[in-house]
Amino acid sequence: NTDFAVFAVQYNKQGKVLSKIDLQKTGYRRGVAVDTRRNQVVISQTTRDWDTPRGEVQVFRPDGTLLRTVGGTWMGSFASLLGQEGMKQPQYITVDGEGNILASDSENHCVCVYNEDGQFLFKFGGAGSGKGQLWYPKGICTDSSGNIVVADRGNSRVELFDNLGRFLKHITTDVERPQAVAMATQGQLVVTDHQM
């Protein structure tokens, strides 16, 4: 019964199935990225612990073998003091040129950054509409300089941050509900806008 099947499929250029990665059914949307340096598939996942969403990123080999899980929720005030409470609802993800995993966490209004081995590095953003703040961030990508582009859906803009998460500028504010972003090879930015 395919109504309950949840998986990611990897195809070759001719459309032939290379592998299928079985995933847990969660009822949440997922993001996917590929770490081309390490030949790994990176997929976001959100589950629920009681009433609280719990987000993480799973890293797989191309054959579907789970290598590690990144960014699971820590409970307690100690984690909060460290700024490492964990993600609630990561959806859009990317892998930068250094192999770092970046996930936009829409429920926490931030972007979480992990190194290639899954260790938490930092997060940036935070709820609000000021410079560098985010409100329900969605799409995320990086440019050739390592800068981070974020579709700030709730604030109807696209933001640019440096590779350490410091705000640089608003790229555009003439979008209604930016959803996904991608950077072309010549530096052109492509944005999808979900207008109501």
Short mmCIF file of C-alpha atoms in Angstrom, two decimals:
data_model
loop_
_atom_site.label_atom_id
_atom_site.label_comp_id
_atom_site.label_asym_id
_atom_site.label_seq_id
_atom_site.Cartn_x
_atom_site.Cartn_y
_atom_site.Cartn_z
CA ASN A 1 0.00 0.00 0.00
CA THR A 2 1.74 3.16 -1.19
CA ASP A 3 -0.53 5.39 0.95
CA PHE A 4 1.79 4.64 3.88
CA ALA A 5 5.09 4.41 2.01
CA VAL A 6 7.54 7.19 2.84
CA PHE A 7 10.87 7.17 1.09
CA ALA A 8 13.40 9.10 -0.94
CA VAL A 9 14.44 7.80 -4.33
CA GLN A 10 17.76 8.40 -6.07
CA TYR A 11 17.78 8.28 -9.89
CA ASN A 12 20.51 8.36 -12.52
CA LYS A 13 20.44 10.86 -15.42
CA GLN A 14 18.37 8.49 -17.55
CA GLY A 15 15.67 8.17 -14.86
CA LYS A 16 16.62 4.70 -13.65
CA VAL A 17 16.16 4.08 -9.93
CA LEU A 18 19.55 3.73 -8.23
CA SER A 19 18.37 3.37 -4.64
CA LYS A 20 15.42 3.92 -2.33
CA ILE A 21 15.80 5.24 1.20
CA ASP A 22 12.99 4.25 3.56
CA LEU A 23 11.93 7.02 5.93
CA GLN A 24 9.73 7.20 9.01
CA LYS A 25 6.19 8.41 8.34
CA THR A 26 5.81 11.66 10.27
CA GLY A 27 3.13 13.77 8.58
CA TYR A 28 5.61 16.63 8.09
CA ARG A 29 7.25 17.89 4.92
CA ARG A 30 10.92 17.11 4.38
CA GLY A 31 13.84 18.82 2.76
CA VAL A 32 16.62 17.08 0.90
CA ALA A 33 20.16 18.04 -0.09
CA VAL A 34 23.25 16.22 -1.30
CA ASP A 35 26.72 16.62 0.14
CA THR A 36 28.67 16.20 -3.09
CA ARG A 37 32.03 16.28 -1.29
CA ARG A 38 31.19 13.20 0.79
CA ASN A 39 28.57 11.65 -1.51
CA GLN A 40 25.88 11.68 1.17
CA VAL A 41 22.14 12.34 1.09
CA VAL A 42 20.84 14.72 3.77
CA ILE A 43 17.11 14.69 4.67
CA SER A 44 15.22 16.74 7.26
CA GLN A 45 12.69 15.08 9.55
CA THR A 46 10.18 16.32 12.12
CA THR A 47 8.43 14.06 14.61
CA ARG A 48 6.37 14.82 17.71
CA ASP A 49 7.25 14.24 21.36
CA TRP A 50 3.88 14.71 23.04
CA ASP A 51 2.81 18.17 21.84
CA THR A 52 6.27 19.42 20.89
CA PRO A 53 7.70 19.03 17.39
CA ARG A 54 11.19 17.54 17.37
CA GLY A 55 13.39 18.17 14.35
CA GLU A 56 16.53 16.54 13.10
CA VAL A 57 18.51 15.94 9.95
CA GLN A 58 19.42 12.44 8.85
CA VAL A 59 22.55 11.72 6.83
CA PHE A 60 22.53 8.65 4.57
CA ARG A 61 24.89 6.87 2.24
CA PRO A 62 23.53 6.67 -1.32
CA ASP A 63 22.58 3.02 -0.65
CA GLY A 64 20.20 4.17 2.13
CA THR A 65 22.37 3.31 5.14
CA LEU A 66 21.79 5.84 7.93
CA LEU A 67 25.15 7.30 8.98
CA ARG A 68 24.06 9.75 11.66
CA THR A 69 21.29 11.96 12.94
CA VAL A 70 22.00 15.64 13.46
CA GLY A 71 20.28 18.23 15.63
CA GLY A 72 17.86 16.25 17.77
CA THR A 73 16.16 18.16 20.57
CA TRP A 74 17.91 18.50 23.91
CA MET A 75 15.58 18.95 26.85
CA GLY A 76 16.22 21.13 29.85
CA SER A 77 17.44 24.58 30.77
CA PHE A 78 21.15 23.72 30.36
CA ALA A 79 20.63 23.13 26.65
CA SER A 80 18.69 26.38 26.43
CA LEU A 81 21.56 28.30 28.01
CA LEU A 82 23.92 26.87 25.39
CA GLY A 83 21.55 27.84 22.59
CA GLN A 84 21.28 24.17 21.62
CA GLU A 85 17.66 23.35 22.39
CA GLY A 86 17.48 21.53 19.10
CA MET A 87 15.33 22.07 16.08
CA LYS A 88 11.56 21.95 16.08
CA GLN A 89 10.66 21.90 12.40
CA PRO A 90 13.54 21.88 9.94
CA GLN A 91 12.37 21.62 6.40
CA TYR A 92 14.69 23.33 3.97
CA ILE A 93 18.32 22.28 4.16
CA THR A 94 21.54 22.73 2.26
CA VAL A 95 25.18 21.71 2.50
CA ASP A 96 27.76 24.47 2.01
CA GLY A 97 31.16 24.23 0.30
CA GLU A 98 32.83 23.22 3.58
CA GLY A 99 30.40 20.35 4.15
CA ASN A 100 28.45 22.14 6.90
CA ILE A 101 24.76 21.29 7.13
CA LEU A 102 22.40 24.28 7.33
CA ALA A 103 18.73 23.87 8.21
CA SER A 104 16.05 26.54 8.38
CA ASP A 105 13.94 25.83 11.45
CA SER A 106 10.66 27.56 10.83
CA GLU A 107 9.15 27.03 14.28
CA ASN A 108 12.23 28.42 16.07
CA HIS A 109 12.58 31.24 13.49
CA CYS A 110 16.26 30.51 12.95
CA VAL A 111 18.88 28.69 10.93
CA CYS A 112 20.93 25.97 12.64
CA VAL A 113 24.42 25.12 11.39
CA TYR A 114 26.24 21.83 12.02
CA ASN A 115 29.66 20.72 10.83
CA GLU A 116 30.07 17.80 8.43
CA ASP A 117 30.28 15.38 11.37
CA GLY A 118 27.01 16.66 12.82
CA GLN A 119 28.35 18.79 15.68
CA PHE A 120 26.34 21.93 16.43
CA LEU A 121 28.28 25.06 15.42
CA PHE A 122 25.83 27.94 15.84
CA LYS A 123 22.41 29.26 15.02
CA PHE A 124 21.27 32.66 13.84
CA GLY A 125 18.10 34.61 13.22
CA GLY A 126 15.47 34.62 15.94
CA ALA A 127 11.84 35.69 15.92
CA GLY A 128 11.25 39.20 14.67
CA SER A 129 11.31 41.58 11.74
CA GLY A 130 14.52 43.52 12.46
CA LYS A 131 17.75 43.21 10.53
CA GLY A 132 19.00 39.66 10.88
CA GLN A 133 15.79 38.39 12.48
CA LEU A 134 13.61 35.79 10.78
CA TRP A 135 9.93 34.92 10.83
CA TYR A 136 9.14 31.41 9.60
CA PRO A 137 12.25 30.98 7.41
CA LYS A 138 11.91 28.55 4.53
CA GLY A 139 14.34 28.05 1.63
CA ILE A 140 18.08 28.24 2.20
CA CYS A 141 21.17 28.08 -0.01
CA THR A 142 24.73 29.37 -0.13
CA ASP A 143 26.60 31.35 -2.75
CA SER A 144 30.12 30.74 -4.08
CA SER A 145 31.59 32.92 -1.29
CA GLY A 146 29.90 30.87 1.43
CA ASN A 147 27.28 33.52 2.22
CA ILE A 148 23.91 32.18 3.31
CA VAL A 149 20.67 33.13 1.55
CA VAL A 150 17.41 32.64 3.47
CA ALA A 151 13.82 32.96 2.26
CA ASP A 152 12.31 34.86 5.20
CA ARG A 153 8.71 33.96 4.42
CA GLY A 154 6.98 35.60 7.37
CA ASN A 155 8.72 38.92 6.72
CA SER A 156 8.21 38.80 2.91
CA ARG A 157 11.88 39.16 2.07
CA VAL A 158 15.06 37.30 1.18
CA GLU A 159 18.04 37.86 3.49
CA LEU A 160 21.80 37.51 3.05
CA PHE A 161 24.09 36.46 5.92
CA ASP A 162 27.81 35.75 5.97
CA ASN A 163 29.13 32.24 6.64
CA LEU A 164 29.00 32.89 10.41
CA GLY A 165 25.36 33.98 10.35
CA ARG A 166 25.97 37.74 10.56
CA PHE A 167 23.36 39.80 8.73
CA LEU A 168 24.66 41.46 5.55
CA LYS A 169 21.59 42.80 3.75
CA HIS A 170 18.06 42.32 2.49
CA ILE A 171 18.44 40.95 -1.03
CA THR A 172 14.84 41.67 -1.93
CA THR A 173 11.72 42.83 -0.17
CA ASP A 174 9.41 42.76 -3.20
CA VAL A 175 8.19 39.21 -2.64
CA GLU A 176 4.99 38.17 -0.89
CA ARG A 177 5.79 34.76 0.62
CA PRO A 178 9.22 33.53 -0.55
CA GLN A 179 9.39 29.77 -0.33
CA ALA A 180 12.53 28.33 -1.95
CA VAL A 181 15.85 29.82 -3.05
CA ALA A 182 18.65 28.53 -5.26
CA MET A 183 21.89 30.04 -6.50
CA ALA A 184 22.90 29.61 -10.17
CA THR A 185 26.53 29.21 -11.23
CA GLN A 186 26.92 32.84 -12.34
CA GLY A 187 25.56 34.16 -9.04
CA GLN A 188 21.94 34.65 -10.11
CA LEU A 189 19.45 34.00 -7.33
CA VAL A 190 16.21 32.17 -8.11
CA VAL A 191 13.31 32.60 -5.66
CA THR A 192 9.89 30.96 -5.67
CA ASP A 193 7.14 33.19 -4.29
CA HIS A 194 3.94 31.62 -2.96
CA GLN A 195 1.45 34.43 -3.46
CA MET A 196 -1.99 34.17 -1.94
#
